[in-house]
PDB file of C-alpha atoms in Angstrom:
ATOM      1  CA  UNK A   1     150.459  80.811 123.795  1.00 93.00           C
ATOM      2  CA  UNK A   2     152.419  83.870 124.888  1.00 97.00           C
ATOM      3  CA  UNK A   3     150.871  85.547 127.919  1.00 97.00           C
ATOM      4  CA  UNK A   4     152.046  88.808 129.442  1.00 98.00           C
ATOM      5  CA  UNK A   5     150.815  89.638 132.934  1.00 97.00           C
ATOM      6  CA  UNK A   6     151.627  93.075 134.323  1.00 97.00           C
ATOM      7  CA  UNK A   7     151.093  93.163 138.068  1.00 88.00           C
ATOM      8  CA  UNK A   8     150.019  96.056 140.227  1.00 90.00           C
ATOM      9  CA  UNK A   9     150.392  99.098 138.020  1.00 95.00           C
ATOM     10  CA  UNK A  10     150.746 101.943 140.528  1.00 95.00           C
ATOM     11  CA  UNK A  11     149.908 105.599 139.968  1.00 95.00           C
ATOM     12  CA  UNK A  12     150.304 107.871 136.978  1.00 96.00           C
ATOM     13  CA  UNK A  13     153.906 106.829 136.282  1.00 96.00           C
ATOM     14  CA  UNK A  14     152.846 103.176 136.072  1.00 97.00           C
ATOM     15  CA  UNK A  15     149.894 104.027 133.821  1.00 97.00           C
ATOM     16  CA  UNK A  16     152.132 106.095 131.556  1.00 98.00           C
ATOM     17  CA  UNK A  17     154.626 103.229 131.323  1.00 98.00           C
ATOM     18  CA  UNK A  18     151.857 100.801 130.298  1.00 98.00           C
ATOM     19  CA  UNK A  19     150.493 103.230 127.698  1.00 98.00           C
ATOM     20  CA  UNK A  20     153.947 103.915 126.282  1.00 98.00           C
ATOM     21  CA  UNK A  21     155.542 100.467 126.385  1.00 98.00           C
ATOM     22  CA  UNK A  22     152.745  97.898 126.068  1.00 98.00           C
ATOM     23  CA  UNK A  23     151.912  98.315 122.359  1.00 98.00           C
ATOM     24  CA  UNK A  24     155.503  97.694 121.247  1.00 98.00           C
ATOM     25  CA  UNK A  25     155.956  94.864 123.786  1.00 98.00           C
ATOM     26  CA  UNK A  26     152.895  93.093 122.354  1.00 98.00           C
ATOM     27  CA  UNK A  27     154.225  93.479 118.813  1.00 98.00           C
ATOM     28  CA  UNK A  28     157.882  92.729 119.562  1.00 98.00           C
ATOM     29  CA  UNK A  29     157.237  89.684 121.749  1.00 97.00           C
ATOM     30  CA  UNK A  30     154.243  88.460 119.721  1.00 98.00           C
ATOM     31  CA  UNK A  31     152.041  88.409 122.821  1.00 98.00           C
ATOM     32  CA  UNK A  32     148.729  86.555 122.449  1.00 98.00           C
ATOM     33  CA  UNK A  33     147.129  87.647 125.720  1.00 98.00           C
ATOM     34  CA  UNK A  34     147.857  90.629 127.967  1.00 98.00           C
ATOM     35  CA  UNK A  35     146.448  90.965 131.475  1.00 98.00           C
ATOM     36  CA  UNK A  36     147.088  94.117 133.515  1.00 98.00           C
ATOM     37  CA  UNK A  37     146.368  94.409 137.230  1.00 97.00           C
ATOM     38  CA  UNK A  38     144.999  97.925 137.705  1.00 96.00           C
ATOM     39  CA  UNK A  39     143.777  97.890 141.290  1.00 94.00           C
ATOM     40  CA  UNK A  40     146.394 100.446 142.392  1.00 94.00           C
ATOM     41  CA  UNK A  41     146.483 102.496 139.205  1.00 96.00           C
ATOM     42  CA  UNK A  42     144.585 105.566 140.464  1.00 96.00           C
ATOM     43  CA  UNK A  43     147.159 107.249 142.690  1.00 91.00           C
ATOM     44  CA  UNK A  44     147.943 103.935 144.387  1.00 88.00           C
ATOM     45  CA  UNK A  45     144.358 102.929 145.247  1.00 93.00           C
ATOM     46  CA  UNK A  46     141.645 101.777 142.865  1.00 94.00           C
ATOM     47  CA  UNK A  47     140.936 102.408 139.207  1.00 97.00           C
ATOM     48  CA  UNK A  48     138.988 104.965 137.179  1.00 97.00           C
ATOM     49  CA  UNK A  49     137.170 104.505 133.898  1.00 98.00           C
ATOM     50  CA  UNK A  50     139.752 106.708 132.154  1.00 97.00           C
ATOM     51  CA  UNK A  51     142.603 104.502 133.348  1.00 98.00           C
ATOM     52  CA  UNK A  52     140.727 101.313 132.409  1.00 98.00           C
ATOM     53  CA  UNK A  53     140.232 102.685 128.881  1.00 98.00           C
ATOM     54  CA  UNK A  54     143.918 103.698 128.680  1.00 98.00           C
ATOM     55  CA  UNK A  55     144.944 100.114 129.437  1.00 98.00           C
ATOM     56  CA  UNK A  56     142.525  98.679 126.856  1.00 98.00           C
ATOM     57  CA  UNK A  57     143.691 101.194 124.241  1.00 98.00           C
ATOM     58  CA  UNK A  58     147.315 100.250 124.952  1.00 98.00           C
ATOM     59  CA  UNK A  59     146.512  96.593 124.261  1.00 98.00           C
ATOM     60  CA  UNK A  60     145.357  95.000 127.523  1.00 98.00           C
ATOM     61  CA  UNK A  61     142.928  92.167 126.879  1.00 98.00           C
ATOM     62  CA  UNK A  62     141.819  92.086 130.519  1.00 98.00           C
ATOM     63  CA  UNK A  63     142.277  94.353 133.535  1.00 98.00           C
ATOM     64  CA  UNK A  64     142.095  92.735 136.958  1.00 98.00           C
ATOM     65  CA  UNK A  65     141.437  94.280 140.341  1.00 95.00           C
ATOM     66  CA  UNK A  66     141.981  93.269 143.989  1.00 89.00           C
ATOM     67  CA  UNK A  67     141.302  94.502 147.504  1.00 87.00           C
ATOM     68  CA  UNK A  68     141.303  98.133 146.302  1.00 88.00           C
ATOM     69  CA  UNK A  69     138.603  97.481 143.683  1.00 87.00           C
ATOM     70  CA  UNK A  70     136.255 100.059 145.175  1.00 88.00           C
ATOM     71  CA  UNK A  71     138.770 102.579 146.514  1.00 90.00           C
ATOM     72  CA  UNK A  72     137.598 104.869 143.737  1.00 95.00           C
ATOM     73  CA  UNK A  73     133.801 104.699 144.021  1.00 94.00           C
ATOM     74  CA  UNK A  74     133.623 105.557 140.313  1.00 94.00           C
ATOM     75  CA  UNK A  75     134.480 101.906 139.614  1.00 95.00           C
ATOM     76  CA  UNK A  76     131.048 100.891 140.883  1.00 95.00           C
ATOM     77  CA  UNK A  77     129.410 103.086 138.234  1.00 95.00           C
ATOM     78  CA  UNK A  78     131.222 101.738 135.173  1.00 97.00           C
ATOM     79  CA  UNK A  79     132.299  98.168 135.957  1.00 97.00           C
ATOM     80  CA  UNK A  80     129.145  96.610 134.500  1.00 97.00           C
ATOM     81  CA  UNK A  81     129.867  98.453 131.219  1.00 97.00           C
ATOM     82  CA  UNK A  82     133.542  97.455 131.182  1.00 98.00           C
ATOM     83  CA  UNK A  83     133.499  93.926 129.721  1.00 97.00           C
ATOM     84  CA  UNK A  84     137.223  93.307 130.262  1.00 98.00           C
ATOM     85  CA  UNK A  85     137.421  94.575 133.847  1.00 98.00           C
ATOM     86  CA  UNK A  86     137.593  91.625 136.265  1.00 98.00           C
ATOM     87  CA  UNK A  87     136.954  92.082 139.987  1.00 96.00           C
ATOM     88  CA  UNK A  88     137.562  89.350 142.577  1.00 96.00           C
ATOM     89  CA  UNK A  89     135.365  86.307 141.980  1.00 95.00           C
ATOM     90  CA  UNK A  90     134.798  85.775 145.679  1.00 94.00           C
ATOM     91  CA  UNK A  91     133.086  89.049 146.519  1.00 91.00           C
ATOM     92  CA  UNK A  92     129.578  88.462 147.874  1.00 90.00           C
ATOM     93  CA  UNK A  93     126.868  87.573 145.335  1.00 90.00           C
ATOM     94  CA  UNK A  94     125.284  90.657 143.824  1.00 92.00           C
ATOM     95  CA  UNK A  95     128.529  92.638 143.711  1.00 94.00           C
ATOM     96  CA  UNK A  96     128.728  94.641 140.468  1.00 96.00           C
ATOM     97  CA  UNK A  97     130.979  93.353 137.705  1.00 97.00           C
ATOM     98  CA  UNK A  98     132.309  89.906 136.967  1.00 97.00           C
ATOM     99  CA  UNK A  99     134.905  87.673 138.600  1.00 97.00           C
ATOM    100  CA  UNK A 100     136.022  86.023 135.374  1.00 98.00           C
ATOM    101  CA  UNK A 101     135.889  86.479 131.627  1.00 98.00           C
ATOM    102  CA  UNK A 102     136.383  84.150 128.700  1.00 97.00           C
ATOM    103  CA  UNK A 103     138.045  86.047 125.883  1.00 96.00           C
ATOM    104  CA  UNK A 104     139.469  85.356 122.461  1.00 97.00           C
ATOM    105  CA  UNK A 105     143.208  85.984 122.207  1.00 97.00           C
ATOM    106  CA  UNK A 106     145.042  87.621 119.327  1.00 95.00           C
ATOM    107  CA  UNK A 107     145.863  84.124 118.049  1.00 94.00           C
ATOM    108  CA  UNK A 108     142.202  83.094 118.023  1.00 96.00           C
ATOM    109  CA  UNK A 109     142.471  80.939 121.157  1.00 97.00           C
ATOM    110  CA  UNK A 110     140.194  81.184 124.189  1.00 98.00           C
ATOM    111  CA  UNK A 111     141.524  82.304 127.557  1.00 98.00           C
ATOM    112  CA  UNK A 112     139.732  82.291 130.876  1.00 98.00           C
ATOM    113  CA  UNK A 113     140.897  85.137 133.118  1.00 98.00           C
ATOM    114  CA  UNK A 114     139.890  84.831 136.776  1.00 98.00           C
ATOM    115  CA  UNK A 115     140.520  87.227 139.638  1.00 96.00           C
ATOM    116  CA  UNK A 116     140.328  86.066 143.278  1.00 93.00           C
ATOM    117  CA  UNK A 117     141.090  87.623 146.616  1.00 87.00           C
ATOM    118  CA  UNK A 118     142.731  85.938 149.573  1.00 77.00           C
ATOM    119  CA  UNK A 119     141.163  86.151 153.012  1.00 63.00           C
ATOM    120  CA  UNK A 120     144.029  86.434 155.475  1.00 64.00           C
ATOM    121  CA  UNK A 121     144.627  90.028 156.571  1.00 59.00           C
ATOM    122  CA  UNK A 122     141.894  91.212 154.156  1.00 61.00           C
ATOM    123  CA  UNK A 123     138.292  92.352 154.428  1.00 69.00           C
ATOM    124  CA  UNK A 124     135.880  89.393 154.634  1.00 68.00           C
ATOM    125  CA  UNK A 125     135.134  87.668 151.333  1.00 77.00           C
ATOM    126  CA  UNK A 126     133.894  84.231 150.313  1.00 71.00           C
ATOM    127  CA  UNK A 127     136.180  81.205 150.054  1.00 85.00           C
ATOM    128  CA  UNK A 128     138.374  81.768 146.985  1.00 88.00           C
ATOM    129  CA  UNK A 129     139.451  78.155 146.547  1.00 89.00           C
ATOM    130  CA  UNK A 130     135.992  76.631 146.223  1.00 92.00           C
ATOM    131  CA  UNK A 131     134.891  79.360 143.833  1.00 93.00           C
ATOM    132  CA  UNK A 132     138.062  79.026 141.755  1.00 94.00           C
ATOM    133  CA  UNK A 133     137.452  75.279 141.522  1.00 95.00           C
ATOM    134  CA  UNK A 134     133.854  75.891 140.377  1.00 95.00           C
ATOM    135  CA  UNK A 135     134.887  78.440 137.761  1.00 95.00           C
ATOM    136  CA  UNK A 136     137.683  76.296 136.360  1.00 96.00           C
ATOM    137  CA  UNK A 137     135.400  73.231 136.312  1.00 96.00           C
ATOM    138  CA  UNK A 138     132.809  75.247 134.382  1.00 96.00           C
ATOM    139  CA  UNK A 139     135.444  76.150 131.746  1.00 96.00           C
ATOM    140  CA  UNK A 140     137.646  73.047 131.375  1.00 93.00           C
ATOM    141  CA  UNK A 141     141.101  73.516 129.952  1.00 93.00           C
ATOM    142  CA  UNK A 142     141.382  72.307 126.333  1.00 92.00           C
ATOM    143  CA  UNK A 143     137.585  72.239 126.065  1.00 94.00           C
ATOM    144  CA  UNK A 144     136.174  75.665 126.926  1.00 95.00           C
ATOM    145  CA  UNK A 145     139.524  77.405 127.340  1.00 97.00           C
ATOM    146  CA  UNK A 146     142.961  77.036 125.782  1.00 97.00           C
ATOM    147  CA  UNK A 147     144.549  78.858 128.732  1.00 97.00           C
ATOM    148  CA  UNK A 148     143.508  79.819 132.256  1.00 97.00           C
ATOM    149  CA  UNK A 149     145.061  82.810 134.003  1.00 97.00           C
ATOM    150  CA  UNK A 150     144.338  83.325 137.701  1.00 95.00           C
ATOM    151  CA  UNK A 151     145.224  86.643 139.321  1.00 94.00           C
ATOM    152  CA  UNK A 152     145.160  85.695 143.014  1.00 88.00           C
ATOM    153  CA  UNK A 153     145.531  88.817 145.096  1.00 75.00           C
ATOM    154  CA  UNK A 154     146.532  88.250 148.714  1.00 69.00           C
ATOM    155  CA  UNK A 155     148.701  89.521 151.514  1.00 62.00           C
ATOM    156  CA  UNK A 156     149.613  86.234 153.184  1.00 57.00           C
ATOM    157  CA  UNK A 157     152.373  83.900 152.082  1.00 56.00           C
ATOM    158  CA  UNK A 158     150.413  80.774 153.053  1.00 54.00           C
ATOM    159  CA  UNK A 159     147.641  81.580 150.578  1.00 49.00           C
ATOM    160  CA  UNK A 160     150.152  82.372 147.845  1.00 52.00           C
ATOM    161  CA  UNK A 161     151.711  78.932 148.354  1.00 58.00           C
ATOM    162  CA  UNK A 162     148.280  77.270 148.217  1.00 53.00           C
TER     163      UNK A 162
END
């Protein structure tokens, strides 16, 4: 399975590049699954519904967020109606949106896309590792999912290594 992950699209120039280049990249490279991190897409902080829709129109199968998920308060109003927008899994229970999605790829395979947020040098969130383990256990590779993509957003090298 060919997976393209585009990390931290920043500002209008980044959004324009995704809109312009992603459709041909998907076709040329025969990409099965495209995940775009859009948490800095709205002028460097957060995402808007318009930007989310631009990414989906360009070919993104999932759009992930991070510690700037709510920098544009508008995200709180549309995230529940944006089925391919994935906020960090380890936000407190009751947070709008979803921390993972199971989607069908262009090749007819199933991919689990999970977003998690580290805790060092970040606002308080729940333990990402236990929740990631639960989510992956609930969607076993080669049974429920043919691929698992984890966008782990953090600031600290020790968590990236983990």
